[in-house]
Coordinates of C-alpha atoms in Angstrom, one line a residue:
Chain L
M211 CA 53.5 -14.8 -15.8
S212 CA 51.0 -11.0 -15.9
S213 CA 49.7 -8.7 -13.0
L214 CA 46.2 -9.4 -12.0
I215 CA 46.7 -6.6 -9.4
Q216 CA 49.4 -4.0 -9.8
L217 CA 49.4 -2.0 -6.0
N218 CA 50.9 1.5 -6.1
H219 CA 51.4 3.2 -3.8
I220 CA 48.5 2.8 -1.9
S221 CA 47.5 4.9 2.1
K222 CA 44.6 5.0 2.9
R223 CA 43.6 7.4 6.0
Y224 CA 40.1 7.9 8.2
E225 CA 39.0 10.7 10.2
I226 CA 37.4 9.9 13.6
D227 CA 36.4 13.7 14.7
N228 CA 38.0 16.9 15.5
N229 CA 40.1 16.2 13.4
L230 CA 41.8 13.2 14.2
I231 CA 42.9 11.2 11.3
F232 CA 43.4 7.3 11.3
T233 CA 46.2 6.0 8.9
A234 CA 45.6 2.3 8.7
L235 CA 47.2 2.1 5.3
K236 CA 50.3 3.3 4.3
D237 CA 52.2 3.9 0.8
I238 CA 52.3 0.0 -0.1
N239 CA 53.1 -1.9 -2.8
I240 CA 51.5 -5.1 -4.3
T241 CA 51.7 -6.6 -7.7
L242 CA 49.7 -10.1 -8.1
N243 CA 50.1 -12.1 -11.1
K244 CA 47.8 -14.7 -12.3
G245 CA 47.3 -17.4 -10.8
E246 CA 48.5 -17.2 -7.6
F247 CA 47.8 -18.1 -3.9
A248 CA 49.0 -16.2 -1.7
S249 CA 48.1 -15.3 1.8
L250 CA 47.9 -11.4 3.4
V251 CA 49.3 -12.4 7.2
G252 CA 48.6 -9.7 10.0
P253 CA 47.2 -9.0 13.4
S254 CA 44.3 -8.3 14.4
G255 CA 44.4 -4.5 13.4
S256 CA 46.9 -4.5 10.9
G257 CA 44.6 -3.4 8.1
K258 CA 44.7 -6.5 6.1
S259 CA 40.4 -6.3 5.4
T260 CA 41.1 -2.3 4.5
L261 CA 43.1 -3.9 1.7
M262 CA 41.3 -6.8 0.8
H263 CA 37.9 -3.8 0.7
I264 CA 40.4 -2.0 -1.4
I265 CA 41.1 -5.1 -3.3
G266 CA 37.2 -6.6 -3.9
L267 CA 36.7 -2.3 -4.6
L268 CA 34.4 -2.4 -2.3
D269 CA 36.3 0.7 0.1
K270 CA 38.5 3.9 -2.1
Q271 CA 42.1 4.1 -0.9
S272 CA 43.1 7.4 -0.1
E273 CA 45.7 7.6 -2.5
G274 CA 47.7 6.2 -4.6
D275 CA 46.3 4.0 -7.8
V276 CA 45.0 0.3 -7.8
I277 CA 46.0 -1.5 -11.9
I278 CA 43.0 -3.9 -11.5
D279 CA 43.9 -5.6 -15.1
G280 CA 45.6 -3.1 -16.6
R281 CA 42.8 -0.6 -15.7
N282 CA 42.7 1.1 -13.1
I283 CA 40.0 1.7 -11.1
N284 CA 40.7 5.8 -9.9
Q285 CA 38.8 6.4 -13.2
M286 CA 36.1 4.0 -13.4
T287 CA 32.0 4.5 -12.3
D288 CA 29.8 3.6 -9.4
N289 CA 28.3 1.3 -11.9
S290 CA 31.5 -0.6 -13.7
L291 CA 32.6 -1.4 -10.3
S292 CA 29.8 -2.8 -10.1
T293 CA 30.1 -4.5 -12.6
L294 CA 33.1 -5.4 -12.4
R295 CA 32.8 -7.0 -8.4
N296 CA 30.3 -8.8 -10.5
E297 CA 32.5 -10.3 -12.4
F298 CA 36.0 -9.9 -11.9
V299 CA 35.8 -11.3 -8.0
G300 CA 34.8 -13.9 -5.7
F301 CA 33.9 -13.0 -2.3
V302 CA 34.8 -15.2 0.4
F303 CA 33.9 -13.1 4.5
Q304 CA 34.8 -14.8 8.0
Q305 CA 31.0 -15.0 8.0
F306 CA 30.0 -16.6 5.6
N307 CA 27.1 -14.1 4.1
L308 CA 25.1 -15.7 2.6
I309 CA 20.4 -14.4 2.4
T310 CA 19.3 -15.8 5.1
K311 CA 15.7 -16.1 3.1
L312 CA 17.1 -17.2 -0.2
T313 CA 18.2 -21.7 -0.1
V314 CA 21.4 -22.6 -1.2
L315 CA 20.8 -22.2 -4.9
E316 CA 19.3 -19.4 -5.4
N317 CA 22.8 -17.6 -3.1
V318 CA 25.2 -19.4 -5.5
L319 CA 22.7 -17.7 -7.7
L320 CA 22.7 -14.1 -6.8
P321 CA 25.5 -12.8 -9.1
T322 CA 24.0 -13.7 -11.9
V323 CA 20.7 -11.9 -11.4
Y324 CA 23.4 -8.5 -11.1
A325 CA 25.3 -9.9 -13.9
R326 CA 25.8 -6.9 -17.0
K327 CA 27.4 -9.6 -19.8
K328 CA 26.0 -12.1 -21.5
I329 CA 26.0 -15.5 -19.6
A330 CA 26.5 -18.4 -22.2
Y331 CA 26.2 -21.1 -19.8
N332 CA 22.6 -22.6 -17.9
V333 CA 23.7 -20.7 -14.7
Q334 CA 20.8 -23.3 -12.8
K335 CA 23.2 -26.5 -14.4
R336 CA 25.9 -24.7 -13.0
G337 CA 24.9 -23.4 -9.7
F338 CA 23.9 -27.7 -9.5
E339 CA 27.1 -28.3 -10.8
I340 CA 29.7 -26.8 -8.6
L341 CA 27.5 -27.3 -5.6
K342 CA 27.4 -31.0 -6.5
R343 CA 31.3 -30.8 -6.5
F344 CA 32.1 -29.0 -3.1
G345 CA 29.2 -32.2 -1.7
I346 CA 25.7 -30.6 -0.4
S347 CA 23.8 -31.0 -4.0
D348 CA 21.2 -32.7 -1.8
K349 CA 21.4 -29.4 0.8
A350 CA 20.1 -27.3 -2.8
N351 CA 16.8 -26.1 -1.8
S352 CA 17.8 -25.6 1.9
Y353 CA 17.9 -22.8 3.1
P354 CA 21.7 -21.2 4.3
N355 CA 20.2 -21.8 8.6
K356 CA 19.3 -25.2 8.5
I357 CA 22.8 -26.0 7.2
S358 CA 26.2 -26.3 8.9
G359 CA 29.2 -23.7 9.5
G360 CA 31.3 -25.8 6.7
Q361 CA 28.7 -26.1 4.6
Q362 CA 28.0 -23.1 4.3
Q363 CA 31.2 -21.8 4.2
R364 CA 30.4 -24.1 0.9
V365 CA 28.1 -22.6 -1.1
A366 CA 29.9 -19.4 0.2
I367 CA 32.6 -20.7 -2.1
A368 CA 30.7 -21.6 -5.4
R369 CA 28.8 -18.5 -5.3
S370 CA 31.9 -16.9 -5.7
L371 CA 32.5 -18.7 -8.8
I372 CA 29.4 -18.5 -10.7
M373 CA 30.3 -16.1 -12.4
E374 CA 33.7 -18.0 -12.9
P375 CA 35.9 -15.5 -11.1
K376 CA 39.4 -14.6 -12.2
L377 CA 40.5 -13.6 -8.7
I378 CA 38.5 -15.4 -4.7
L379 CA 39.5 -12.9 -2.0
A380 CA 38.8 -14.4 1.1
D381 CA 38.2 -12.8 4.6
E382 CA 39.3 -15.4 7.5
P383 CA 37.2 -18.1 5.8
T384 CA 38.3 -20.6 7.9
G385 CA 37.9 -18.3 11.0
N386 CA 34.6 -19.8 12.1
L387 CA 34.4 -23.0 10.8
D388 CA 36.0 -26.3 13.5
T389 CA 39.3 -27.1 12.9
K390 CA 38.7 -30.1 10.2
S391 CA 35.2 -27.7 8.5
G392 CA 38.2 -25.1 8.1
E393 CA 40.8 -27.5 6.3
E394 CA 38.5 -29.1 3.8
I395 CA 38.0 -25.7 3.1
M396 CA 41.7 -24.8 2.3
K397 CA 42.0 -28.2 0.7
L398 CA 38.8 -26.0 -2.0
L399 CA 40.4 -23.4 -2.7
K400 CA 43.6 -24.6 -2.9
Q401 CA 42.6 -26.9 -5.5
L402 CA 41.0 -24.4 -7.4
N403 CA 43.5 -22.5 -8.0
K404 CA 45.8 -25.2 -9.1
E405 CA 42.7 -26.9 -11.2
E406 CA 41.4 -23.8 -12.5
D407 CA 44.2 -21.2 -12.4
I408 CA 42.3 -18.8 -10.6
T409 CA 44.2 -16.3 -8.7
V410 CA 43.2 -17.1 -4.3
L411 CA 43.9 -13.7 -2.3
I412 CA 43.4 -15.6 1.3
V413 CA 43.2 -12.4 4.4
T414 CA 44.4 -14.3 8.1
H415 CA 45.9 -13.8 11.4
E416 CA 46.6 -18.3 11.4
E417 CA 50.3 -18.4 10.4
D418 CA 49.3 -22.1 9.5
I419 CA 46.9 -20.7 7.4
A420 CA 49.0 -18.9 6.3
A421 CA 51.4 -21.6 5.4
Q422 CA 49.3 -23.1 2.7
T423 CA 50.1 -20.9 1.5
K424 CA 53.2 -19.8 -2.0
R425 CA 53.6 -16.2 -0.9
K426 CA 52.8 -14.2 2.3
I427 CA 53.0 -10.7 2.5
H428 CA 53.1 -9.4 5.3
I429 CA 51.4 -6.9 6.9
V430 CA 51.4 -4.7 10.2
D431 CA 50.2 -1.4 11.4
G432 CA 49.1 -1.0 8.1
E433 CA 52.8 -0.7 6.0
L434 CA 54.6 -4.7 4.4
K435 CA 56.5 -6.4 6.0
T436 CA 59.4 -7.4 4.2
Chain B
M273 CA 15.3 -17.0 -11.5
N274 CA 15.8 -13.4 -13.2
F275 CA 16.4 -10.0 -12.1
F276 CA 12.1 -9.0 -11.1
A277 CA 12.0 -13.2 -9.7
F278 CA 14.9 -12.0 -7.1
I279 CA 13.4 -8.5 -5.8
L280 CA 9.4 -10.4 -6.2
K281 CA 10.6 -13.4 -4.2
S282 CA 12.3 -10.8 -1.4
A283 CA 9.4 -8.9 -1.2
F284 CA 7.1 -10.6 -0.2
F285 CA 9.2 -13.2 2.6
D286 CA 9.5 -9.2 4.2
F287 CA 5.5 -8.7 4.3
S288 CA 5.0 -12.5 5.6
R289 CA 8.1 -12.4 8.4
N290 CA 6.2 -9.1 9.1
K291 CA 2.7 -9.9 8.5
G292 CA 1.5 -7.5 11.1
R293 CA 3.5 -4.3 10.0
T294 CA 2.8 -5.0 6.4
F295 CA -0.8 -5.2 7.8
L296 CA -1.0 -1.8 9.9
T297 CA 1.0 -0.5 7.4
S298 CA -0.9 -1.4 4.3
L299 CA -3.6 0.2 6.7
G300 CA -3.3 3.3 6.0
I301 CA -3.4 3.2 2.5
L302 CA -6.9 1.2 2.3
I303 CA -8.4 3.8 4.0
G304 CA -7.3 6.4 2.4
V305 CA -8.6 4.3 -0.9
L306 CA -11.1 3.6 1.1
S307 CA -12.7 7.2 1.7
V308 CA -11.4 8.7 -1.7
V309 CA -13.3 5.6 -3.2
L310 CA -16.4 6.0 -1.3
L311 CA -17.1 9.7 -1.4
T312 CA -16.2 9.7 -5.2
A313 CA -19.3 7.1 -5.1
F314 CA -21.5 8.7 -3.5
G315 CA -20.5 11.7 -5.6
L316 CA -21.6 9.8 -8.7
G317 CA -24.3 8.7 -7.4
L318 CA -25.9 11.7 -6.2
R319 CA -25.1 13.6 -9.4
A320 CA -26.5 10.6 -11.1
Y321 CA -29.8 11.8 -8.7
I322 CA -30.5 14.8 -9.8
E323 CA -30.1 15.0 -13.1
K324 CA -32.2 11.6 -13.1
Q325 CA -34.9 14.1 -11.3
F326 CA -34.4 16.6 -13.9
E327 CA -35.7 13.8 -16.5
N328 CA -38.6 12.8 -15.1
L329 CA -39.0 16.8 -15.9
G330 CA -41.3 17.9 -18.6
S331 CA -38.5 19.2 -21.9
N332 CA -38.5 22.4 -23.0
L333 CA -39.0 23.9 -19.5
V334 CA -38.2 27.7 -19.6
R335 CA -38.0 28.8 -16.1
V336 CA -38.1 32.9 -15.2
V337 CA -37.4 34.2 -11.3
P338 CA -36.3 36.3 -10.1
G339 CA -33.0 37.9 -8.7
Q340 CA -30.0 36.8 -10.3
V341 CA -29.8 33.1 -9.6
L342 CA -26.8 32.5 -12.0
S343 CA -24.2 34.2 -13.0
G344 CA -20.6 33.0 -13.3
G345 CA -21.7 29.1 -14.3
G346 CA -22.5 29.2 -10.7
F347 CA -25.0 30.0 -8.0
S348 CA -24.4 33.9 -6.8
N349 CA -25.1 35.5 -3.6
A350 CA -28.8 34.4 -2.6
S351 CA -29.8 36.8 -0.7
S352 CA -30.2 38.9 -3.8
A353 CA -33.2 36.2 -3.6
F354 CA -34.8 37.9 -0.1
M355 CA -35.1 41.2 -1.7
S356 CA -36.2 41.0 -4.8
I357 CA -39.9 41.5 -7.1
K358 CA -41.7 38.6 -7.2
F359 CA -44.0 38.4 -10.6
E360 CA -48.0 39.5 -11.2
E361 CA -51.1 37.4 -12.7
D362 CA -50.4 40.7 -15.5
D363 CA -46.7 39.1 -15.9
V364 CA -47.9 35.8 -17.0
R365 CA -51.2 37.3 -19.3
N366 CA -48.4 39.3 -21.0
L367 CA -45.9 36.5 -21.4
E368 CA -49.2 34.5 -22.4
R369 CA -48.7 36.4 -25.7
I370 CA -45.4 35.6 -27.0
R371 CA -46.6 32.7 -30.1
E372 CA -44.1 30.0 -29.7
L373 CA -45.1 29.9 -26.3
K374 CA -46.9 26.2 -25.4
M375 CA -47.9 27.2 -22.0
T376 CA -47.5 28.8 -18.9
V377 CA -47.8 28.6 -15.9
P378 CA -47.4 30.4 -12.8
V379 CA -45.8 28.9 -9.5
Y380 CA -46.1 29.8 -6.1
S381 CA -45.5 28.0 -3.8
R382 CA -45.1 28.0 1.0
T383 CA -45.4 25.2 3.5
V384 CA -48.9 24.0 5.1
T385 CA -50.2 22.4 7.8
A386 CA -52.8 20.4 6.1
T387 CA -56.0 18.5 7.7
S388 CA -58.0 15.9 7.8
L389 CA -60.8 14.7 9.9
N390 CA -57.9 12.3 11.9
E391 CA -54.2 14.1 11.1
K392 CA -52.0 16.7 10.7
K393 CA -50.1 16.5 7.9
S394 CA -47.5 19.4 7.0
A395 CA -46.7 20.1 3.3
T396 CA -46.0 21.7 0.2
L397 CA -48.6 23.8 -1.1
Y398 CA -48.2 24.5 -4.7
A399 CA -50.6 26.6 -6.1
S400 CA -50.6 27.0 -10.5
S401 CA -52.3 25.8 -13.4
E402 CA -53.9 23.3 -15.2
G403 CA -50.0 23.2 -16.8
I404 CA -48.0 22.1 -14.0
F405 CA -49.6 18.2 -14.3
I406 CA -47.0 19.3 -17.6
A407 CA -43.9 20.9 -16.6
L408 CA -43.5 18.5 -13.8
N409 CA -44.4 15.5 -15.6
L410 CA -47.3 13.7 -13.3
E411 CA -49.2 11.1 -13.0
N412 CA -52.3 10.5 -11.4
E413 CA -52.6 7.4 -10.4
Y414 CA -56.4 8.6 -8.1
G415 CA -58.8 11.2 -9.9
K416 CA -58.3 13.3 -12.1
F417 CA -56.6 16.2 -12.3
F418 CA -57.6 19.7 -12.1
T419 CA -58.8 22.2 -15.6
A420 CA -58.3 25.4 -16.8
S421 CA -62.3 26.9 -15.5
D422 CA -61.3 25.0 -12.6
V423 CA -58.4 27.9 -12.2
E424 CA -61.1 30.1 -13.5
K425 CA -63.8 29.7 -11.5
R426 CA -61.1 28.7 -8.3
S427 CA -63.2 25.5 -8.0
K428 CA -62.1 24.3 -3.8
V429 CA -60.4 21.6 -5.2
V430 CA -56.6 19.9 -5.7
V431 CA -54.7 17.3 -5.9
I432 CA -52.1 15.1 -3.7
G433 CA -49.3 13.4 -3.1
P434 CA -49.8 10.2 -3.4
K435 CA -47.3 10.1 0.5
L436 CA -49.7 12.5 2.0
A437 CA -52.6 10.6 0.9
D438 CA -51.7 7.9 3.0
N439 CA -50.7 10.2 5.8
L440 CA -53.8 11.6 6.1
F441 CA -56.2 9.0 4.7
L442 CA -55.0 5.8 5.1
S443 CA -56.1 5.1 1.3
R444 CA -55.0 6.8 -1.9
R445 CA -58.1 5.6 -3.3
K446 CA -59.6 6.9 -0.1
A447 CA -58.7 10.3 -0.2
I448 CA -60.5 11.2 -2.8
G449 CA -63.8 12.6 -2.9
E450 CA -62.8 13.6 0.7
S451 CA -62.3 17.4 2.5
I452 CA -58.8 19.2 2.7
K453 CA -58.3 21.8 5.6
I454 CA -56.2 24.3 4.3
E455 CA -55.7 28.0 6.4
G456 CA -58.7 27.7 7.2
Q457 CA -60.4 26.7 4.5
K458 CA -61.6 24.4 3.6
Y459 CA -60.5 22.3 -0.2
T460 CA -62.2 18.8 -2.4
V461 CA -59.6 16.4 -2.8
I462 CA -60.3 15.3 -6.7
G463 CA -57.0 13.2 -8.5
V464 CA -54.1 11.2 -6.3
V465 CA -50.7 11.0 -8.8
K466 CA -48.2 8.6 -8.8
S467 CA -44.6 8.8 -6.8
I468 CA -41.8 10.6 -7.7
G469 CA -39.7 10.4 -4.6
G470 CA -37.4 13.7 -3.5
G471 CA -36.2 13.7 0.2
F472 CA -32.3 13.2 0.4
G473 CA -32.6 16.6 1.9
G474 CA -34.1 18.1 -0.5
P475 CA -37.8 18.3 -1.6
D476 CA -40.9 15.0 -1.1
F477 CA -43.3 15.9 -4.3
D478 CA -45.2 12.4 -3.0
T479 CA -45.7 15.2 0.1
F480 CA -46.9 18.5 -2.5
V481 CA -50.3 19.1 -2.4
Y482 CA -51.9 21.3 -5.9
M483 CA -54.1 23.8 -6.3
P484 CA -55.7 26.1 -8.6
Y485 CA -54.0 29.5 -8.9
R486 CA -56.3 31.4 -8.3
T487 CA -59.0 29.0 -5.8
A488 CA -54.8 29.9 -3.8
Y489 CA -55.1 33.9 -3.8
T490 CA -57.1 34.0 -0.3
I491 CA -54.0 31.7 0.6
N492 CA -51.1 33.7 -1.6
T493 CA -52.9 37.2 -0.9
D494 CA -50.9 39.2 -2.6
K495 CA -51.4 37.5 -6.2
T496 CA -48.3 36.9 -6.2
F497 CA -45.9 34.5 -7.8
M498 CA -42.6 33.4 -6.7
A499 CA -41.3 30.8 -10.5
I500 CA -43.3 31.2 -13.8
I501 CA -42.7 27.7 -15.2
L502 CA -42.4 28.7 -19.3
Q503 CA -43.0 25.4 -22.4
A504 CA -42.1 26.2 -26.0
K505 CA -43.5 24.6 -28.5
T506 CA -40.0 23.6 -30.2
E507 CA -36.6 23.4 -28.9
E508 CA -35.0 25.6 -31.3
D509 CA -38.5 28.9 -30.7
I510 CA -36.2 28.5 -27.0
P511 CA -33.9 31.6 -27.2
T512 CA -36.3 33.2 -29.8
I513 CA -38.9 33.3 -25.8
K514 CA -36.4 33.8 -24.5
R515 CA -35.5 37.2 -25.7
K516 CA -39.3 37.9 -25.7
V517 CA -39.7 37.7 -22.1
E518 CA -36.8 39.5 -21.8
Q519 CA -38.2 42.7 -23.6
I520 CA -41.6 41.4 -22.1
L521 CA -40.6 42.1 -18.5
L522 CA -38.1 44.9 -18.9
K523 CA -40.8 46.7 -18.9
S524 CA -42.0 46.4 -15.0
Y525 CA -39.0 45.2 -13.6
E526 CA -34.6 46.4 -13.9
K527 CA -32.2 43.8 -16.2
E528 CA -31.3 42.6 -12.8
D529 CA -34.2 42.0 -11.2
F530 CA -35.1 37.9 -12.9
S531 CA -33.0 35.6 -14.5
I532 CA -34.3 33.5 -17.3
I533 CA -33.0 29.6 -16.3
E534 CA -32.8 26.3 -19.7
Q535 CA -33.3 23.4 -17.4
E536 CA -30.2 22.3 -19.1
E537 CA -28.4 25.7 -17.4
L538 CA -30.0 24.9 -14.6
L539 CA -28.4 21.0 -14.3
S540 CA -25.4 22.1 -15.5
A541 CA -25.2 25.0 -12.6
I542 CA -26.1 21.7 -9.6
N543 CA -23.2 19.8 -10.7
S544 CA -20.5 22.6 -11.2
I545 CA -21.5 23.0 -7.6
F546 CA -21.8 19.4 -7.1
S547 CA -18.3 18.8 -8.2
I548 CA -16.7 21.9 -6.2
I549 CA -19.0 19.5 -3.0
N550 CA -17.5 16.8 -4.2
T551 CA -13.5 18.0 -5.3
V552 CA -13.5 19.5 -2.0
L553 CA -14.7 15.7 0.1
V554 CA -12.2 14.7 -1.7
A555 CA -9.9 16.4 -1.5
I556 CA -10.4 15.8 2.3
A557 CA -9.5 12.0 1.7
A558 CA -7.4 12.5 0.6
I559 CA -5.0 13.5 3.2
S560 CA -5.4 10.4 4.9
L561 CA -3.5 8.7 1.5
L562 CA -1.4 11.4 2.6
V563 CA -1.6 9.5 5.6
G564 CA -0.4 6.1 4.6
G565 CA 2.2 7.4 2.5
I566 CA 4.6 8.7 5.2
G567 CA 3.7 4.8 7.1
I568 CA 4.9 3.5 3.7
M569 CA 7.9 6.0 4.3
N570 CA 8.5 5.4 8.5
I571 CA 8.3 1.3 7.9
M572 CA 10.2 1.8 4.3
Y573 CA 13.4 3.0 6.5
V574 CA 12.8 0.5 8.8
T575 CA 13.4 -2.5 6.6
V576 CA 16.3 -0.3 5.2
T577 CA 17.7 -0.2 8.3
E578 CA 17.9 -4.0 8.7
R579 CA 18.1 -5.0 5.4
I580 CA 22.1 -3.0 5.0
R581 CA 23.8 -5.9 5.8
E582 CA 22.3 -7.4 3.4
I583 CA 22.4 -4.9 0.9
G584 CA 26.5 -5.1 1.7
I585 CA 26.1 -8.2 0.4
R586 CA 24.1 -7.4 -2.6
R587 CA 26.9 -4.6 -3.7
A588 CA 29.5 -6.9 -3.1
L589 CA 28.4 -9.7 -5.2
G590 CA 28.0 -6.4 -8.1
A591 CA 24.8 -4.6 -7.4
R592 CA 24.7 -1.6 -8.4
R593 CA 22.8 1.4 -6.7
S594 CA 20.3 1.2 -9.3
D595 CA 20.0 -2.3 -9.0
I596 CA 18.8 -1.6 -4.6
L597 CA 16.5 1.2 -5.2
W598 CA 14.6 -1.0 -7.4
Q599 CA 13.9 -3.7 -4.9
F600 CA 13.3 -0.9 -2.4
L601 CA 11.6 0.7 -4.3
T602 CA 9.3 -2.4 -6.2
Q603 CA 8.9 -3.5 -1.8
S604 CA 6.7 0.1 -1.3
V605 CA 5.4 0.2 -4.5
I606 CA 3.8 -3.8 -4.2
L607 CA 2.9 -2.4 0.1
S608 CA 0.6 0.6 -1.7
L609 CA -0.2 -1.6 -3.8
I610 CA -1.9 -4.5 -1.3
G611 CA -4.3 -1.9 0.5
G612 CA -5.2 0.4 -2.5
A613 CA -6.8 -3.1 -4.0
A614 CA -7.8 -4.2 -0.7
G615 CA -9.1 -0.5 0.4
L616 CA -11.5 -0.5 -3.3
L617 CA -12.3 -4.7 -2.1
L618 CA -14.4 -3.1 1.0
S619 CA -15.1 -0.2 -1.1
A620 CA -17.1 -1.6 -3.9
I621 CA -18.9 -3.8 -0.8
I622 CA -19.5 -1.6 0.8
V623 CA -21.4 0.5 -2.8
L624 CA -23.3 -2.7 -2.6
F625 CA -24.6 -2.6 0.4
I626 CA -25.4 0.5 0.5
S627 CA -26.7 1.4 -3.1
R628 CA -30.0 -0.7 -2.1
Y629 CA -30.8 2.8 0.3
F630 CA -28.2 5.5 -1.7
P631 CA -27.6 6.0 -5.7
A632 CA -24.0 5.0 -5.1
Y633 CA -21.6 3.7 -7.3
I634 CA -18.2 2.8 -8.1
D635 CA -16.8 4.3 -12.1
L636 CA -13.2 2.9 -13.6
Q637 CA -12.6 6.0 -13.3
S638 CA -12.5 5.3 -9.3
V639 CA -10.7 2.5 -10.0
I640 CA -7.5 3.6 -12.1
L641 CA -7.3 6.5 -9.8
A642 CA -7.1 4.3 -6.4
L643 CA -4.8 2.4 -8.1
G644 CA -2.9 4.8 -10.0
V645 CA -2.3 6.7 -6.8
S646 CA -2.2 3.9 -4.3
S647 CA 1.0 2.9 -7.1
G648 CA 2.4 6.8 -7.2
I649 CA 2.6 7.0 -2.9
G650 CA 4.6 3.8 -3.1
I651 CA 6.7 5.3 -5.3
I652 CA 7.0 8.8 -3.7
F653 CA 7.4 7.6 -1.0
G654 CA 9.4 4.8 -1.4
V655 CA 11.9 6.2 -3.3
F656 CA 13.5 8.1 0.3
P657 CA 14.3 5.1 2.2
A658 CA 15.4 3.4 -1.6
K659 CA 17.5 6.4 -2.0
K660 CA 18.9 5.4 1.3
A661 CA 19.4 1.9 1.0
A662 CA 21.6 2.4 -3.1
D663 CA 23.7 5.2 -1.3
L664 CA 25.5 2.8 1.5
S665 CA 29.0 2.0 0.9
P666 CA 29.3 -1.1 0.2
I667 CA 32.0 -1.6 3.3
E668 CA 30.0 0.0 6.1
A669 CA 27.1 -1.8 4.9
I670 CA 28.3 -5.4 5.1
R671 CA 30.1 -4.4 8.0
Y672 CA 27.0 -3.6 9.8
E673 CA 25.6 -5.7 12.6

C-alpha cells in the first residue's frame, strides 16, 4: 500500500494573548495509506479537529511537513491548496454545512462550480445518480431546511463525492444524528471505502464509532497515544 | 449551473430575503443618479434653448460693445462695463462708411413704463434704426415696421411686442393706431411683432418697445448707444470689417474701451459659462452618489459578516480567494446598478413630464454615464468588503457562529 498522506513532526501552536502560547498538537507523525478506513479518536479538546483541519488543508501547521500524494503542501500557494481541497478532499461535517439557499442538488454540485480541471462526466447526471443511490433523489429540488438531519448528512456525503476525491474527512459525522441515522451514515461511509476504495478518516470522540473502523488513531492533549 | 449562475442566484437570494435593505441601499444610488442626470438634462436643455435663441437672430452679425466683454474665452469682470464709454451718433456715421457693411444698427436700451388709456406696464425700450428688425429676425404680426425716413424725421411711432400689446390694449389688432405714453411722451403704435419668446430669467422679448433712435433722443438725452450691431454683406467680409471697425474706433477710443464680437464668439462664451456652472452643479450632485456608494459599502460589510460561515464552506469545497472576491463584487455591482437603472428611469419620467414646461432632455451620453458610474461605484465601494470576505481564513470562517 502506498501512502496517501504523510504527517511528519506536525505541531500547532496558537498565541492566545499576552504572549500566552497554547500548544494544540505536539510532534505528530502519521501515515495514512490509500484505501484505509481509519478513525482519529480523542476526547474533546484533544486536538483531533485541529489535526483534521490540517489534513484537510483548511488550517496550517506551525511546524512539520504535510505530504499529500507525494507533494509537500508547505510549498503550495493558496490557489493550489484551494484546488487540492476541491479535487482531493471531500469534507463531511458534524453540522452538515449545507448552504441553505441552494437546493439539495445545487449543494451537491457546488464543488464543481469551483473546479479548475475539466470534468469528463455530466455533473448534473452524476449528482442525481449519487442522490438516487443514497435514497434521496426525490429531495433533489428541496431546500436543506426541509429535510431531516440524516438526509442532510447524506446530501453532505453526496457533495463530498461529486469531485471523485481520494480522501473523505468526516468530522463527527454522526454527532448531530439519532442512533438509527448515525448507523446508516456509518454504513454508507464503510460502503464507499469498500466499493470505491476511497480513503476515509473519521474524527470522533465516541469509542463505538471508532470501533467500526479498521484503524484507530488515539490522540490526547495534542499527542498521539500508542 | 456555471460559476456566474451560482453567483447571481446567491446575490438575488440575498436581495429577496432582505428586500427592505436592498431597496434602501439602492435608493442611495437612485437619488445620486437622479440628481446628476436631471441636472445634466436641464443643463443640456438650457443650452439648446440659448442656441435656438441665437439662431433666431440674423446672420453675419458683428456687435460693437463698450469694455472688454470677452477675454480668455469667458466674460471678464463685468464692473468694467459700467465705467466704460458709450457710442455716439458720429461713431455710427463713421462706421456706415465701411463698404463691406450691409447695415449699421445703433442700439439704446433701458427699462421704461409704458401706459395706455387703462393700463400701465413695465417694458424694455429698444431705440434703434429700421435695421433692428432684420438684425433680430423679427416679423410683424399686425401693422408695419418703422422705416429709415421715420428715423430721419423723428416720427413719434413705436412697434411693440405681442405680450405688451395684449397687456395694454387687450388685442394685438386693436393696438395698431393707438397711443402709448412713455416717459411723458405720446407715441403711435404702428406695428406688433410676432412672438419670439424669451423669459426664463433672460429678457422677455415679447414686452419690448422698438422706437426710431432719433425719436428716442427725448428719452436718450445724452444721444449715446450701448451697442452698435453691424451686418456684413457676406461671411467672408467679417474679418475685414472687424479690422476696419477697430481702425475707425481707435481714433476716438482706447483699445480696451470697446470689443468687437462675432455672434459665434458670443455663443461660445455663453456656452463656456454654462458648462462651468453645469459642471459645478453636477459635481455637487455627485456627492450624493458618493454617499450612496458608502451606503453600499456599509451593507456589503454587513452581508459579508452574515455569510462568513457560507464563505468558509465554499472555501472548504475549493473556492479560491478570487472566487469569493468575485461573488461579493458582483453582488455590490448588481445592487448599485439596480439603483442606477431605477434612477435613470425615474429621471426619464420626470424629464418627460417637465419638458412640456422647460426645455430638458437626456442624451445617450448621460445614460451611459449613469450606468457606468453606478457600476463603477459598485466596484469601488464593493471591493473592500469583498476583499475582507476573500481574505478570511477558511478555518475561522467555517467555525464562525
